mmCIF file of C-alpha atoms in Angstrom:
data_model
loop_
_atom_site.group_PDB
_atom_site.id
_atom_site.type_symbol
_atom_site.label_atom_id
_atom_site.label_comp_id
_atom_site.label_asym_id
_atom_site.label_seq_id
_atom_site.Cartn_x
_atom_site.Cartn_y
_atom_site.Cartn_z
ATOM 1 C CA MET A 1 -19.422 1.197 -1.504
ATOM 2 C CA MET A 2 -22.338 -0.339 0.373
ATOM 3 C CA VAL A 3 -25.874 1.076 0.317
ATOM 4 C CA GLN A 4 -28.893 -0.502 1.990
ATOM 5 C CA ALA A 5 -32.370 0.983 1.890
ATOM 6 C CA THR A 6 -35.720 -0.020 3.336
ATOM 7 C CA SER A 7 -38.983 1.767 2.639
ATOM 8 C CA ASP A 8 -42.428 1.648 4.258
ATOM 9 C CA THR A 9 -44.825 4.186 2.678
ATOM 10 C CA ASP A 10 -43.271 7.549 3.603
ATOM 11 C CA ASP A 11 -40.745 6.131 6.108
ATOM 12 C CA VAL A 12 -37.323 5.502 4.599
ATOM 13 C CA THR A 13 -34.215 4.118 6.288
ATOM 14 C CA ILE A 14 -30.976 4.110 4.343
ATOM 15 C CA LYS A 15 -27.496 2.963 5.383
ATOM 16 C CA TRP A 16 -24.210 3.466 3.545
ATOM 17 C CA GLU A 17 -20.471 2.872 3.781
ATOM 18 C CA PHE A 18 -18.249 4.970 1.549
ATOM 19 C CA ASP A 19 -14.481 4.476 1.275
ATOM 20 C CA VAL A 20 -11.633 6.000 -0.718
ATOM 21 C CA THR A 21 -11.504 2.925 -2.948
ATOM 22 C CA ASP A 22 -15.038 3.677 -4.170
ATOM 23 C CA SER A 23 -13.859 6.639 -6.257
ATOM 24 C CA LEU A 24 -11.000 6.927 -8.745
ATOM 25 C CA LEU A 25 -10.610 10.608 -7.860
ATOM 26 C CA LEU A 26 -10.219 9.866 -4.155
ATOM 27 C CA GLN A 27 -7.784 7.047 -4.890
ATOM 28 C CA THR A 28 -5.665 9.444 -6.938
ATOM 29 C CA LEU A 29 -5.681 12.015 -4.139
ATOM 30 C CA ALA A 30 -4.771 9.338 -1.605
ATOM 31 C CA TYR A 31 -1.619 8.500 -3.587
ATOM 32 C CA VAL A 32 -0.298 12.090 -3.662
ATOM 33 C CA SER A 33 1.380 12.203 -0.250
ATOM 34 C CA PRO A 34 2.840 8.643 -0.358
ATOM 35 C CA SER A 35 4.190 9.439 -3.830
ATOM 36 C CA ILE A 36 6.018 12.512 -2.539
ATOM 37 C CA PHE A 37 7.424 10.505 0.377
ATOM 38 C CA GLY A 38 8.454 7.814 -2.083
ATOM 39 C CA GLY A 39 10.090 10.447 -4.250
ATOM 40 C CA VAL A 40 12.072 11.688 -1.247
ATOM 41 C CA ALA A 41 13.154 8.099 -0.557
ATOM 42 C CA ILE A 42 14.262 7.623 -4.182
ATOM 43 C CA LEU A 43 16.249 10.854 -4.160
ATOM 44 C CA ALA A 44 17.819 9.969 -0.821
ATOM 45 C CA GLY A 45 18.701 6.514 -2.124
ATOM 46 C CA GLY A 46 20.157 8.033 -5.289
ATOM 47 C CA LEU A 47 22.262 10.436 -3.241
ATOM 48 C CA LEU A 48 23.485 7.546 -1.108
ATOM 49 C CA LEU A 49 24.461 5.506 -4.184
ATOM 50 C CA TRP A 50 26.234 8.502 -5.693
ATOM 51 C CA LEU A 51 28.252 9.104 -2.515
ATOM 52 C CA VAL A 52 29.178 5.424 -2.192
ATOM 53 C CA GLY A 53 30.011 5.152 -5.895
ATOM 54 C CA SER A 54 32.196 8.247 -5.882
ATOM 55 C CA ALA A 55 34.021 6.954 -2.813
ATOM 56 C CA LEU A 56 34.658 3.591 -4.459
ATOM 57 C CA LEU A 57 35.851 5.238 -7.681
ATOM 58 C CA ASP A 58 38.306 7.304 -5.651
ATOM 59 C CA GLY A 59 39.530 4.117 -3.976
ATOM 60 C CA ASP A 60 38.375 5.278 -0.551
ATOM 61 C CA LEU A 61 36.710 2.142 0.820
ATOM 62 C CA ALA A 62 36.573 3.513 4.344
ATOM 63 C CA ARG A 63 34.520 6.525 3.223
ATOM 64 C CA ALA A 64 32.090 4.264 1.350
ATOM 65 C CA VAL A 65 31.634 2.047 4.411
ATOM 66 C CA GLY A 66 31.218 5.141 6.558
ATOM 67 C CA VAL A 67 28.458 6.537 4.332
ATOM 68 C CA VAL A 68 26.537 3.245 4.395
ATOM 69 C CA THR A 69 27.015 2.920 8.158
ATOM 70 C CA PHE A 70 25.864 6.492 8.728
ATOM 71 C CA ALA A 71 22.698 5.888 6.671
ATOM 72 C CA ALA A 72 21.933 2.676 8.590
ATOM 73 C CA LEU A 73 22.493 4.353 11.958
ATOM 74 C CA ALA A 74 20.300 7.263 10.913
ATOM 75 C CA LEU A 75 17.433 4.863 10.203
ATOM 76 C CA LEU A 76 17.976 2.948 13.427
ATOM 77 C CA SER A 77 18.297 6.078 15.553
ATOM 78 C CA ARG A 78 14.988 7.374 14.248
ATOM 79 C CA ARG A 79 13.511 3.914 14.775
ATOM 80 C CA TYR A 80 11.971 3.786 11.314
ATOM 81 C CA LEU A 81 13.368 0.354 10.596
ATOM 82 C CA PRO A 82 12.505 -1.212 14.000
ATOM 83 C CA ALA A 83 8.978 0.174 13.698
ATOM 84 C CA LEU A 84 8.530 -1.589 10.383
ATOM 85 C CA LEU A 85 10.049 -4.838 11.658
ATOM 86 C CA ASP A 86 8.378 -5.076 15.067
ATOM 87 C CA THR A 87 4.830 -3.999 14.208
ATOM 88 C CA ASN A 88 2.253 -4.681 11.554
ATOM 89 C CA VAL A 89 2.169 -1.033 10.490
ATOM 90 C CA THR A 90 2.697 -2.110 6.876
ATOM 91 C CA ASP A 91 -0.510 -4.151 6.789
ATOM 92 C CA SER A 92 -2.843 -1.181 6.459
ATOM 93 C CA LEU A 93 -0.440 0.473 4.010
ATOM 94 C CA TRP A 94 -0.466 -2.405 1.540
ATOM 95 C CA ASN A 95 -4.209 -2.877 1.980
ATOM 96 C CA ARG A 96 -4.819 0.676 0.796
ATOM 97 C CA TYR A 97 -1.991 1.074 -1.740
ATOM 98 C CA SER A 98 -0.692 -1.246 -4.422
ATOM 99 C CA TRP A 99 2.992 -1.949 -5.039
ATOM 100 C CA ARG A 100 2.752 -0.772 -8.640
ATOM 101 C CA GLY A 101 0.858 2.371 -7.695
ATOM 102 C CA LEU A 102 3.422 3.292 -5.045
ATOM 103 C CA ALA A 103 6.333 2.556 -7.394
ATOM 104 C CA ILE A 104 4.926 4.688 -10.212
ATOM 105 C CA GLY A 105 3.869 7.414 -7.792
ATOM 106 C CA SER A 106 7.315 7.494 -6.161
ATOM 107 C CA VAL A 107 9.028 7.947 -9.526
ATOM 108 C CA VAL A 108 6.593 10.728 -10.426
ATOM 109 C CA GLY A 109 7.136 12.290 -6.988
ATOM 110 C CA ALA A 110 10.915 12.253 -7.458
ATOM 111 C CA LEU A 111 10.561 13.907 -10.874
ATOM 112 C CA VAL A 112 8.225 16.558 -9.455
ATOM 113 C CA LEU A 113 10.653 17.340 -6.626
ATOM 114 C CA LEU A 114 13.587 17.544 -9.038
ATOM 115 C CA GLY A 115 11.611 19.718 -11.439
ATOM 116 C CA SER A 116 10.503 22.052 -8.655
ATOM 117 C CA THR A 117 14.126 22.813 -7.797
ATOM 118 C CA GLN A 118 14.418 24.488 -11.210
ATOM 119 C CA LEU A 119 11.787 27.018 -10.163
ATOM 120 C CA HIS A 120 13.078 27.922 -6.701
ATOM 121 C CA PRO A 121 15.352 26.328 -4.088
ATOM 122 C CA MET A 122 12.467 26.301 -1.609
ATOM 123 C CA ALA A 123 9.961 24.883 -4.108
ATOM 124 C CA PRO A 124 10.452 21.223 -3.001
ATOM 125 C CA PHE A 125 9.469 22.245 0.524
ATOM 126 C CA ALA A 126 6.315 23.886 -0.851
ATOM 127 C CA VAL A 127 5.523 20.710 -2.828
ATOM 128 C CA PHE A 128 6.003 18.606 0.305
ATOM 129 C CA MET A 129 3.678 20.832 2.342
ATOM 130 C CA ALA A 130 1.083 20.906 -0.444
ATOM 131 C CA SER A 131 1.062 17.103 -0.582
ATOM 132 C CA TRP A 132 -0.567 17.075 2.864
ATOM 133 C CA VAL A 133 -3.685 18.806 1.555
ATOM 134 C CA PRO A 134 -4.994 15.639 -0.191
ATOM 135 C CA VAL A 135 -4.198 13.701 2.996
ATOM 136 C CA VAL A 136 -6.471 15.977 5.006
ATOM 137 C CA LEU A 137 -9.189 15.778 2.359
ATOM 138 C CA THR A 138 -9.170 12.015 1.926
ATOM 139 C CA ALA A 139 -8.963 11.480 5.698
ATOM 140 C CA ALA A 140 -12.427 13.017 6.063
ATOM 141 C CA PHE A 141 -13.949 11.376 2.993
ATOM 142 C CA PRO A 142 -14.429 7.743 4.120
ATOM 143 C CA THR A 143 -17.718 7.889 6.010
ATOM 144 C CA SER A 144 -20.507 5.581 7.005
ATOM 145 C CA GLY A 145 -23.887 6.254 8.506
ATOM 146 C CA TYR A 146 -27.619 5.917 8.227
ATOM 147 C CA ALA A 147 -30.662 8.150 7.860
ATOM 148 C CA ASP A 148 -34.006 7.226 9.395
ATOM 149 C CA ARG A 149 -36.878 9.422 8.219
ATOM 150 C CA ALA A 150 -39.370 7.795 10.601
ATOM 151 C CA GLU A 151 -37.324 8.677 13.689
ATOM 152 C CA GLY A 152 -35.879 11.856 12.178
ATOM 153 C CA THR A 153 -32.271 10.856 12.854
ATOM 154 C CA LEU A 154 -29.074 11.154 10.829
ATOM 155 C CA VAL A 155 -25.974 9.388 12.150
ATOM 156 C CA ILE A 156 -22.501 9.896 10.646
ATOM 157 C CA ASP A 157 -19.637 7.682 11.832
ATOM 158 C CA ASP A 158 -21.540 6.783 15.017
ATOM 159 C CA THR A 159 -22.228 10.467 15.789
ATOM 160 C CA GLU A 160 -25.781 11.762 15.550
ATOM 161 C CA VAL A 161 -26.262 14.994 13.645
ATOM 162 C CA PRO A 162 -28.387 17.529 15.583
ATOM 163 C CA LEU A 163 -30.770 18.213 12.698
ATOM 164 C CA GLU A 164 -32.624 20.934 14.588
ATOM 165 C CA ALA A 165 -29.356 22.914 14.840
ATOM 166 C CA VAL A 166 -28.430 22.757 11.128
ATOM 167 C CA SER A 167 -28.464 26.282 9.712
ATOM 168 C CA ALA A 168 -27.151 25.591 6.183
ATOM 169 C CA PHE A 169 -26.700 22.544 3.950
ATOM 170 C CA ARG A 170 -24.352 22.866 0.954
ATOM 171 C CA VAL A 171 -23.827 20.147 -1.641
ATOM 172 C CA VAL A 172 -21.115 19.571 -4.259
ATOM 173 C CA SER A 173 -21.394 16.582 -6.612
ATOM 174 C CA ILE A 174 -18.019 14.976 -7.390
ATOM 175 C CA ASP A 175 -17.572 11.790 -9.392
ATOM 176 C CA THR A 176 -19.801 9.055 -7.872
ATOM 177 C CA PHE A 177 -20.247 10.735 -4.507
ATOM 178 C CA VAL A 178 -21.632 13.930 -3.002
ATOM 179 C CA LEU A 179 -19.728 16.178 -0.618
ATOM 180 C CA CYS A 180 -21.999 17.885 1.902
ATOM 181 C CA TRP A 181 -20.993 20.731 4.212
ATOM 182 C CA LEU A 182 -23.192 21.363 7.242
ATOM 183 C CA SER A 183 -23.303 24.645 9.151
ATOM 184 C CA TYR A 184 -24.794 24.828 12.624
ATOM 185 C CA THR A 185 -26.135 27.457 14.960
ATOM 186 C CA ARG A 186 -23.823 28.550 17.748
ATOM 187 C CA GLY A 187 -23.195 26.109 20.559
ATOM 188 C CA VAL A 188 -22.786 22.973 18.391
ATOM 189 C CA PRO A 189 -18.985 22.730 17.907
ATOM 190 C CA THR A 190 -18.532 18.924 17.787
ATOM 191 C CA ALA A 191 -21.213 17.866 15.308
ATOM 192 C CA PRO A 192 -20.149 16.345 11.956
ATOM 193 C CA ARG A 193 -19.595 19.087 9.406
ATOM 194 C CA ILE A 194 -18.376 17.156 6.363
ATOM 195 C CA ILE A 195 -20.536 14.307 5.092
ATOM 196 C CA VAL A 196 -19.669 12.183 2.092
ATOM 197 C CA LEU A 197 -22.579 10.294 0.578
ATOM 198 C CA PRO A 198 -23.130 8.046 -2.406
ATOM 199 C CA SER A 199 -25.164 10.010 -4.929
ATOM 200 C CA SER A 200 -28.142 7.693 -4.444
ATOM 201 C CA CYS A 201 -28.444 8.728 -0.770
ATOM 202 C CA LEU A 202 -28.573 12.490 -1.294
ATOM 203 C CA ASP A 203 -32.343 12.839 -1.722
ATOM 204 C CA VAL A 204 -33.152 11.048 1.534
ATOM 205 C CA VAL A 205 -30.547 12.922 3.582
ATOM 206 C CA SER A 206 -31.380 16.354 2.154
ATOM 207 C CA ASN A 207 -35.108 15.779 2.708
ATOM 208 C CA LEU A 208 -34.422 14.729 6.288
ATOM 209 C CA ILE A 209 -32.424 17.898 6.968
ATOM 210 C CA GLU A 210 -34.909 20.209 5.245
ATOM 211 C CA THR A 211 -37.877 18.836 7.182
ATOM 212 C CA ALA A 212 -36.150 19.117 10.575
ATOM 213 C CA PRO A 213 -37.671 21.666 12.997
ATOM 214 C CA ASP A 214 -36.176 25.160 12.973
ATOM 215 C CA ALA A 215 -33.808 25.826 15.849
ATOM 216 C CA SER A 216 -32.948 29.485 15.283
ATOM 217 C CA LYS A 217 -34.239 30.296 18.762
ATOM 218 C CA ARG A 218 -31.649 27.949 20.279
ATOM 219 C CA GLU A 219 -28.712 29.984 19.023
ATOM 220 C CA HIS A 220 -26.536 31.124 21.900
ATOM 221 C CA SER A 221 -22.941 32.049 22.570
ATOM 222 C CA THR A 222 -20.585 29.796 24.538
ATOM 223 C CA ILE A 223 -18.131 32.626 25.400
ATOM 224 C CA ASP A 224 -18.698 36.075 26.855
ATOM 225 C CA ARG A 225 -18.028 39.360 25.088
ATOM 226 C CA THR A 226 -14.664 39.979 26.794
ATOM 227 C CA GLU A 227 -13.278 36.587 25.802
ATOM 228 C CA ARG A 228 -14.573 37.060 22.268
ATOM 229 C CA LEU A 229 -12.778 40.423 22.049
ATOM 230 C CA ILE A 230 -9.482 39.007 23.375
ATOM 231 C CA VAL A 231 -9.566 36.032 21.021
ATOM 232 C CA GLY A 232 -10.418 38.267 18.064
ATOM 233 C CA LEU A 233 -7.581 40.719 18.803
ATOM 234 C CA PHE A 234 -5.111 37.870 19.278
ATOM 235 C CA GLY A 235 -6.193 36.390 15.939
ATOM 236 C CA LEU A 236 -5.726 39.730 14.192
ATOM 237 C CA GLY A 237 -2.271 40.008 15.775
ATOM 238 C CA LEU A 238 -1.236 36.620 14.417
ATOM 239 C CA ILE A 239 -2.469 37.560 10.942
ATOM 240 C CA ALA A 240 -0.439 40.787 11.116
ATOM 241 C CA VAL A 241 2.841 38.927 11.821
ATOM 242 C CA GLY A 242 3.465 38.136 8.157
ATOM 243 C CA PRO A 243 2.897 41.641 6.736
ATOM 244 C CA LEU A 244 4.937 43.238 9.541
ATOM 245 C CA LEU A 245 7.882 40.897 8.985
ATOM 246 C CA TRP A 246 7.655 41.543 5.244
ATOM 247 C CA LEU A 247 8.080 45.289 5.884
ATOM 248 C CA ILE A 248 10.792 44.943 8.522
ATOM 249 C CA VAL A 249 13.148 42.236 7.232
ATOM 250 C CA PRO A 250 15.518 42.924 4.331
ATOM 251 C CA PRO A 251 14.677 41.687 0.818
ATOM 252 C CA GLY A 252 15.758 38.238 -0.297
ATOM 253 C CA ASP A 253 15.888 35.359 2.156
ATOM 254 C CA GLY A 254 14.347 37.496 4.880
ATOM 255 C CA GLN A 255 11.167 37.927 2.866
ATOM 256 C CA VAL A 256 11.010 34.178 2.275
ATOM 257 C CA VAL A 257 11.056 33.699 6.054
ATOM 258 C CA ALA A 258 8.364 36.373 6.375
ATOM 259 C CA LEU A 259 6.251 34.574 3.792
ATOM 260 C CA TYR A 260 6.373 31.232 5.596
ATOM 261 C CA ALA A 261 5.916 32.837 9.017
ATOM 262 C CA GLY A 262 2.951 34.800 7.710
ATOM 263 C CA ALA A 263 1.353 31.664 6.293
ATOM 264 C CA MET A 264 1.813 29.719 9.534
ATOM 265 C CA PHE A 265 0.754 32.432 11.969
ATOM 266 C CA GLY A 266 -1.970 33.626 9.617
ATOM 267 C CA LEU A 267 -3.555 30.182 9.562
ATOM 268 C CA PHE A 268 -3.785 30.097 13.348
ATOM 269 C CA GLY A 269 -5.033 33.672 13.328
ATOM 270 C CA LEU A 270 -7.873 32.774 10.960
ATOM 271 C CA ILE A 271 -8.803 29.840 13.194
ATOM 272 C CA LEU A 272 -8.980 32.141 16.228
ATOM 273 C CA LEU A 273 -11.067 34.682 14.318
ATOM 274 C CA TRP A 274 -13.435 31.933 13.244
ATOM 275 C CA TYR A 275 -13.706 30.796 16.866
ATOM 276 C CA ALA A 276 -14.378 34.325 18.062
ATOM 277 C CA TYR A 277 -17.133 34.658 15.464
ATOM 278 C CA SER A 278 -18.801 31.269 15.737
ATOM 279 C CA ALA A 279 -18.333 30.173 19.369
#
């Protein structure tokens, strides 16, 4: 974490750089998805050893060689191994994660996946999908920027925040940092919405946003009424896919398919409804 501040009477300029490594909570979240992937790798490796071992115990050397060859060809065909050998993709991985952390996390991930199978056959898939949530969260957390009260500017990751268009400013204090959610008037779709600040920077940033001129008169729609109606109806249709499939398909596996389809289509439907409302 890096924070620099300069002050001249009422004019304050503050700069910060905040990374995942600056918070134990964020570091823990960052390890969730790699741990699940590591757990999958451990289970796959265990399955491979079991198949090779059983083949050797049965005296079938050809089957053992075939299993190993198939696994190697599968890696080569998907170009996982060449990607690791020909590029420096591992550099950023080892800079962010430690060997011990990945090893422990992979073992925990394997145990979680094995334990989830006792609940439901599809539970490991749900665990795998849920592991992407921390990835999305931690991807937005590392931020840098500066606030200049004299010029009335707030810049986040090289993008200036239109302070006059901010309609709401919500703050949640977590660990050593503050998570800020900005809402804007219509017509500002690309401005930064999630800002992560060191706790020491909150007062300056919040004061800068609160003292910005009101821009309620600038609110306007970027789509016409017909397009808004079409997008809204299409979003409602996507949300209705899940409930309709649940009523139509037979109980059992069919309802599991309806559940996943409803979650997927419903997510896109909510996005379209949000667009129809806020665009």
